[in-house]
């Protein structure tokens, strides 16, 4: 006997269920299909091509009127279901019709989540969910600005679709990188870069504060940093929530979604549910593959067949706006887990495999996802990959053959294969140069220019040399930054500047980092290089800093800290000394010491007391002395003409001016200065990084001294007739050092590498270059010349306290 | 038997960072990796008792701030040439909250 089946919602899951039913048993059910949208089932996934103008709505319709008619489905489109009476087994339509059912199926889908920001109800604030939303976006053109909140799949597709129509689009994403659920940071970086290339503005780590309106219509989005993003339309694509309202009213068991068992049956044996509205074993669903599985199981259940829905290993293969992406399994770090990372900066390819116990457990791929099915199979089947581990990352084409040898791969390249992409140099040209007598890397660079630009092909050029010359050429082992990369510090700095790399993820991708997030050796170096070269673009990362610079105090061997307030030029007064004495009493400071840099060190302060002691010292007008930083430490002075009968200039005054100009700046290593008022040199200026000796006719500025592991006298840089010129020379030298030195090289080591003449040419002789260096230093100081203590006291004092105190818990 | 206790919001610990929880038997360091996993270890390096919570977190390891020993967050084992092990405690994240196993912490107090 034919039974009545009522289906609520004409979406992709219920559409697929109807197909199964009418194909397998066309006479089993009289189907009535309700849909709140005034249309039948269409392929929602294809809304993005519709938005981009690649397809029309008609092309993405799955079931048209003729199809429903042919299969005897009664359509009630544009009609909501008002009420369900499960006892009487009836459904009441919005117009009052009461329909009896034998079986009922929910396919109510999901609702877009709207962030309840002030102004979210303004006209022109929409979600991206259905055809109406799509049509509003399609109405935008080159004269319009649109802001999309949400850097997930849906938000990015909306952004790219509108950008293809010439709209000025900005994506605002709260997390640090795009699509953080599917992608790791490196792949997120590549995606961001691809979107920027399409003219889309991308703002990550951006918090929306308020939607601003005018006459009831959206005008701009305000971020919590005060930035205003003007827009004619604001699209919120921050996520979806299962639409459970009707099921809840009907008294069905509901959690995040409508609870269903493996047969897709809800808490009522005659009611089923499929699609985005369901919750199965705690999971909810947004991708189409599991929804189709559910639809099939539901249809089989309705026909009395045995079937069970099983959640499969999650994999996502997506094409976001022309960029191929794939992720599967679990790609988080962990003990016993190893990363195999492959990056091809030239092609914008990134692959990361996560291996555990000789099996692949996760994979992230960007740019080239051709082998993704193979990798997905390995994850799903938990295949033992021990045998193919070395070549696993290259995909199935490289399995089963000889062990891959990079040299044999290079040997197999044809003569016209391009080796140096920057200069268009082929393997053949390098071979010819070798034959003509260029038998090392330097000679190849000089004769062909290969590897002389960005340097990423250096390894390849060396391999060509090795293949061509055989045993006559040994690939030099250049000192790389650390085990995470083959590149040297110099290579990395050059890449950061020439390729305009402004984030750590960008450096790690473009320089082929072998680890997912670096290590304690490379991260502090990269953090410095990035903030030194891109002070405005890059945001300092405290987690990539050594503890002393993260907590702005020097860690001691017992885990306590030392606190050194700044004493400008070594000058203090009774008020400051009283405040220091009071602080020493108040915080039980065990040791108070006068330092070699003419200031006072409070040793043995507890980490949790730091914000409080800083606040006390701040109140007396003192700021951080940066005694812990790779940055400006002290400017030591003598008393100069103020008091000394031999003084020739105001050495104390100059010292204070220099300290005020340089404080807060980060440098490759610590920087110490001194100014002596006469050649007797009481301030010991000639063993400092920069030393100034005052003489009757002006100021002798010298650089590159050391009094540490090495002992070295400074070398004369220049003689300055005026105090201002002495300051200019010092600032320009410090900036040159910041821009070019290797991390953890003191200035004397830097000078030994580049030569004093190279320094003089830029800082002394070329006045334009000197001015440019000073200008760049000032730009950087506009960000960094501030007291970190005061900032931490007001913004992150809590982070210095224990996360929790379980003294009582543990005692139970 | 486990007895999970709620400690704090996940976001109270910075990504690739750590905070400490005080107990009568010294501090336990709670680490959060770049992939948002959490781990709980004694806040003392086996070398010279350096406060591990102040170290740089990379992958699923932390580098001690005193002498750069690298310690696995999952096993507590010292990596590389050096030898030693730090006690680890069950920790997990649920609904954005960090949970610790009180049974283990108590066992630690007795030990």
Short mmCIF file of N, CA, C and O in Angstrom, two decimals, chain A residues 543-583:
data_model
loop_
_atom_site.label_atom_id
_atom_site.label_comp_id
_atom_site.label_asym_id
_atom_site.label_seq_id
_atom_site.Cartn_x
_atom_site.Cartn_y
_atom_site.Cartn_z
N UNK A 543 55.77 35.28 20.87
CA UNK A 543 56.01 33.84 21.06
C UNK A 543 57.26 33.37 20.31
O UNK A 543 57.70 32.26 20.50
N UNK A 544 57.78 34.21 19.44
CA UNK A 544 59.01 33.87 18.75
C UNK A 544 60.21 34.57 19.40
O UNK A 544 61.27 34.64 18.81
N UNK A 545 60.01 35.09 20.56
CA UNK A 545 61.11 35.76 21.26
C UNK A 545 61.56 34.94 22.46
O UNK A 545 60.78 34.24 23.07
N UNK A 546 62.84 35.07 22.77
CA UNK A 546 63.39 34.50 23.98
C UNK A 546 62.68 35.15 25.16
O UNK A 546 62.25 36.29 25.09
N UNK A 547 62.58 34.39 26.25
CA UNK A 547 61.78 34.84 27.40
C UNK A 547 62.11 36.27 27.85
O UNK A 547 61.22 37.05 28.18
N UNK A 548 63.38 36.64 27.85
CA UNK A 548 63.76 37.97 28.34
C UNK A 548 63.07 39.07 27.55
O UNK A 548 62.65 40.08 28.11
N UNK A 549 62.97 38.87 26.24
CA UNK A 549 62.34 39.90 25.40
C UNK A 549 60.82 39.77 25.42
O UNK A 549 60.12 40.71 25.12
N UNK A 550 60.33 38.56 25.76
CA UNK A 550 58.88 38.38 25.84
C UNK A 550 58.36 39.02 27.12
O UNK A 550 57.30 39.61 27.16
N UNK A 551 59.14 38.89 28.21
CA UNK A 551 58.68 39.43 29.50
C UNK A 551 59.43 40.68 29.91
O UNK A 551 59.25 41.18 31.03
N UNK A 552 60.26 41.20 29.05
CA UNK A 552 60.94 42.47 29.31
C UNK A 552 61.67 42.50 30.64
O UNK A 552 61.60 43.47 31.40
N UNK A 553 62.34 41.40 30.96
CA UNK A 553 63.16 41.29 32.17
C UNK A 553 64.13 40.14 31.93
O UNK A 553 63.88 39.29 31.09
N UNK A 554 65.23 40.13 32.69
CA UNK A 554 66.24 39.10 32.49
C UNK A 554 65.99 37.90 33.38
O UNK A 554 65.98 38.03 34.61
N UNK A 555 65.81 36.72 32.78
CA UNK A 555 65.58 35.52 33.60
C UNK A 555 66.89 35.14 34.30
O UNK A 555 67.97 35.25 33.72
N UNK A 556 66.78 34.74 35.57
CA UNK A 556 67.94 34.33 36.35
C UNK A 556 67.93 32.81 36.51
O UNK A 556 66.94 32.17 36.20
N UNK A 557 68.99 32.26 37.07
CA UNK A 557 69.09 30.81 37.07
C UNK A 557 68.01 30.13 37.91
O UNK A 557 67.67 28.99 37.68
N UNK A 558 67.41 30.86 38.87
CA UNK A 558 66.35 30.26 39.68
C UNK A 558 64.95 30.59 39.15
O UNK A 558 63.95 30.34 39.81
N UNK A 559 64.89 31.17 37.93
CA UNK A 559 63.58 31.46 37.34
C UNK A 559 63.02 32.81 37.76
O UNK A 559 61.96 33.20 37.29
N UNK A 560 63.71 33.52 38.67
CA UNK A 560 63.28 34.89 38.98
C UNK A 560 63.85 35.81 37.90
O UNK A 560 64.56 35.36 37.00
N UNK A 561 63.52 37.10 38.01
CA UNK A 561 63.94 38.04 36.96
C UNK A 561 64.69 39.22 37.56
O UNK A 561 64.60 39.48 38.77
N UNK A 562 65.44 39.91 36.71
CA UNK A 562 66.05 41.15 37.16
C UNK A 562 65.39 42.31 36.45
O UNK A 562 64.94 42.19 35.31
N UNK A 563 65.30 43.41 37.15
CA UNK A 563 64.59 44.60 36.66
C UNK A 563 65.56 45.77 36.67
O UNK A 563 66.15 46.09 37.71
N UNK A 564 65.76 46.38 35.50
CA UNK A 564 66.70 47.51 35.39
C UNK A 564 65.98 48.69 34.73
O UNK A 564 65.75 48.67 33.53
N UNK A 565 65.62 49.70 35.51
CA UNK A 565 65.01 50.87 34.87
C UNK A 565 66.06 51.70 34.14
O UNK A 565 67.25 51.64 34.48
N UNK A 566 65.60 52.41 33.12
CA UNK A 566 66.53 53.22 32.35
C UNK A 566 66.97 54.44 33.15
O UNK A 566 66.17 55.06 33.85
N UNK A 567 68.26 54.76 33.09
CA UNK A 567 68.77 56.01 33.65
C UNK A 567 69.47 56.71 32.50
O UNK A 567 70.60 56.36 32.13
N UNK A 568 68.78 57.63 31.89
CA UNK A 568 69.26 58.28 30.67
C UNK A 568 70.66 58.83 30.84
O UNK A 568 70.89 59.69 31.67
N UNK A 569 71.59 58.31 30.08
CA UNK A 569 72.97 58.78 30.14
C UNK A 569 73.62 58.57 31.50
O UNK A 569 74.64 59.17 31.81
N UNK A 570 73.01 57.71 32.31
CA UNK A 570 73.58 57.44 33.63
C UNK A 570 73.23 58.47 34.67
O UNK A 570 73.77 58.47 35.78
N UNK A 571 72.31 59.37 34.33
CA UNK A 571 71.91 60.42 35.26
C UNK A 571 70.65 60.00 36.02
O UNK A 571 69.70 59.51 35.41
N UNK A 572 70.65 60.18 37.32
CA UNK A 572 69.45 59.88 38.10
C UNK A 572 69.23 61.00 39.11
O UNK A 572 69.92 62.02 39.07
N UNK A 573 68.25 60.82 40.00
CA UNK A 573 68.02 61.85 41.02
C UNK A 573 67.42 61.20 42.26
O UNK A 573 67.14 60.00 42.28
N UNK A 574 67.23 62.01 43.26
CA UNK A 574 66.79 61.47 44.56
C UNK A 574 65.42 60.81 44.45
O UNK A 574 65.19 59.76 45.05
N UNK A 575 64.54 61.38 43.66
CA UNK A 575 63.18 60.83 43.56
C UNK A 575 63.23 59.41 42.96
O UNK A 575 62.57 58.49 43.46
N UNK A 576 64.02 59.27 41.87
CA UNK A 576 64.12 57.96 41.24
C UNK A 576 64.76 56.95 42.21
O UNK A 576 64.31 55.81 42.32
N UNK A 577 65.81 57.38 42.88
CA UNK A 577 66.51 56.46 43.79
C UNK A 577 65.58 56.04 44.94
O UNK A 577 65.58 54.88 45.35
N UNK A 578 64.75 56.97 45.39
CA UNK A 578 63.80 56.63 46.46
C UNK A 578 62.79 55.59 45.96
O UNK A 578 62.47 54.64 46.65
N UNK A 579 62.32 55.81 44.72
CA UNK A 579 61.34 54.87 44.16
C UNK A 579 61.97 53.48 43.99
O UNK A 579 61.33 52.45 44.25
N UNK A 580 63.23 53.46 43.58
CA UNK A 580 63.92 52.16 43.44
C UNK A 580 64.07 51.50 44.81
O UNK A 580 63.80 50.31 44.98
N UNK A 581 64.43 52.30 45.81
CA UNK A 581 64.59 51.75 47.17
C UNK A 581 63.26 51.23 47.70
O UNK A 581 63.19 50.13 48.26
N UNK A 582 62.20 52.00 47.47
CA UNK A 582 60.87 51.56 47.93
C UNK A 582 60.47 50.25 47.25
O UNK A 582 59.93 49.35 47.88
N UNK A 583 60.74 50.18 45.94
CA UNK A 583 60.39 48.96 45.20
C UNK A 583 61.19 47.78 45.73
O UNK A 583 60.66 46.68 45.89
#
